[in-house]
Amino acid sequence: MSAASFRYEKLGPEDFDRLAGGHPDVVVPLEQTPDWAGFETALGRRPYGIWAYYDGETPVAVASYLLIQRRLRTSLVVVNGPVWFAERTPAAERTLMTTVLSQFAADPGVDPLYIRMQVSTPQPPAEGPLEHGWFEREIVVDLTPEEKDLFRSFKPNARNSVRRAQKSGVEVRSIPRELWSETFRQDLFPIMRETAERDGFESFASGYYETLLTELGDYLRLLVAYLDGKPVSWLITSEYRGAAVYYFAGSTQQARKIFAPYLLLWEAFRELKAAGNRTCALTGIVSENYPQLANVTTFKRNFSKNVVVVPTTYDLPLRPLQYRTLAAALNARRSLPGQVRAARRALAAARGTLATRSRPATVVPAQPGTDARPGTDAPPA
């Protein structure tokens, strides 16, 4: 690899297809394709282009950039990328980062504070990030075994849950593409809202999912689990170049009780395998920066032991001093609520101590234990 910088050129859709087609064994995330850029445009966002990077004439990597404009921090974000065609050594990654900084420092059409991308080996000029933008570990299921062997590879809990859902009368349907938007808006988005409220996260508006289904329909599947003709659980998968992804899902409380998400995912595996996909990634599981994924991790581990480490998101500041000043301000703002809560707890404890000292001692009767533990086989959110 060259020690100075890589040569780079902007790619059109045909150029991208030609370059990716020359590397059939490289997993290319859908988020790094021109099709995804079209989806971002339909959402009203601003893709800034896809660039390929070369060491001489040898392709090294490709990156699709999304321009994000927020107060005090315009950035260029590489969502789930870059994609590497050459060996991803620390030296090559450092050269790519310095190339990218030089590239956009000289670009008159954009003035970002930083570029955000995944970095495998943390090293200068990578810093931060100001906030984490992608998961760091995921479960990937191998779809190449025979169907019966694939089913046997699941943990007993998953196999039993699939059977229990079948005995409960759960029916899984693959929804025809022409019905996707209407079905999602009328039947499935209410399930998404229930899921988000129950599990404490904020979902996108229905229009986001409907735009996804419309713009990227060539690469998606929509499967729904029904009980007595009523939808109780759904999922959206993507597939690109033989690699599928379990992308979005939602389920009612009733669906969880009858294990519908297990049967739904198993039927998705069967469809994806029949279509020629070799793997299915189940997306993020728990990691240091994503402890909130512990619950879905338990569900996903039922289907495979294959944990894949995903390079962590970092920022490449173009103006390091301004970036560090902003980072300090954001950290202070984020830590303030925790500091206030800690101060309130300390004050309450101090008041309790003073109150105890002012009262005669009393003996509190022993209480029976009330340790309530959540289930260990919870379906995905």
PDB file of C-alpha atoms in Angstrom, residues 46 48 67 69 74-76 103-112 318:
ATOM      1  CA  ARG A  46     -28.736  14.632   0.815  1.00  0.00           C
ATOM      2  CA  TYR A  48     -23.092  13.418  -1.335  1.00  0.00           C
ATOM      3  CA  LEU A  67     -24.366  14.942   4.161  1.00  0.00           C
ATOM      4  CA  GLN A  69     -26.446  19.280   8.556  1.00  0.00           C
ATOM      5  CA  THR A  74     -22.167  19.599   9.476  1.00  0.00           C
ATOM      6  CA  SER A  75     -20.791  16.122   8.814  1.00  0.00           C
ATOM      7  CA  LEU A  76     -20.330  13.516   6.113  1.00  0.00           C
ATOM      8  CA  GLN A 103     -10.233  15.025  -0.186  1.00  0.00           C
ATOM      9  CA  PHE A 104     -12.992  16.896   1.610  1.00  0.00           C
ATOM     10  CA  ALA A 105     -10.779  19.675   2.953  1.00  0.00           C
ATOM     11  CA  ALA A 106     -10.171  20.565  -0.692  1.00  0.00           C
ATOM     12  CA  ASP A 107     -13.782  20.072  -1.832  1.00  0.00           C
ATOM     13  CA  PRO A 108     -15.405  23.499  -2.396  1.00  0.00           C
ATOM     14  CA  GLY A 109     -18.890  21.997  -2.366  1.00  0.00           C
ATOM     15  CA  VAL A 110     -18.888  20.931   1.270  1.00  0.00           C
ATOM     16  CA  ASP A 111     -17.464  22.125   4.594  1.00  0.00           C
ATOM     17  CA  PRO A 112     -17.928  19.362   7.189  1.00  0.00           C
ATOM     18  CA  LEU A 318     -11.298  18.383   9.741  1.00  0.00           C
TER      19      LEU A 318
END
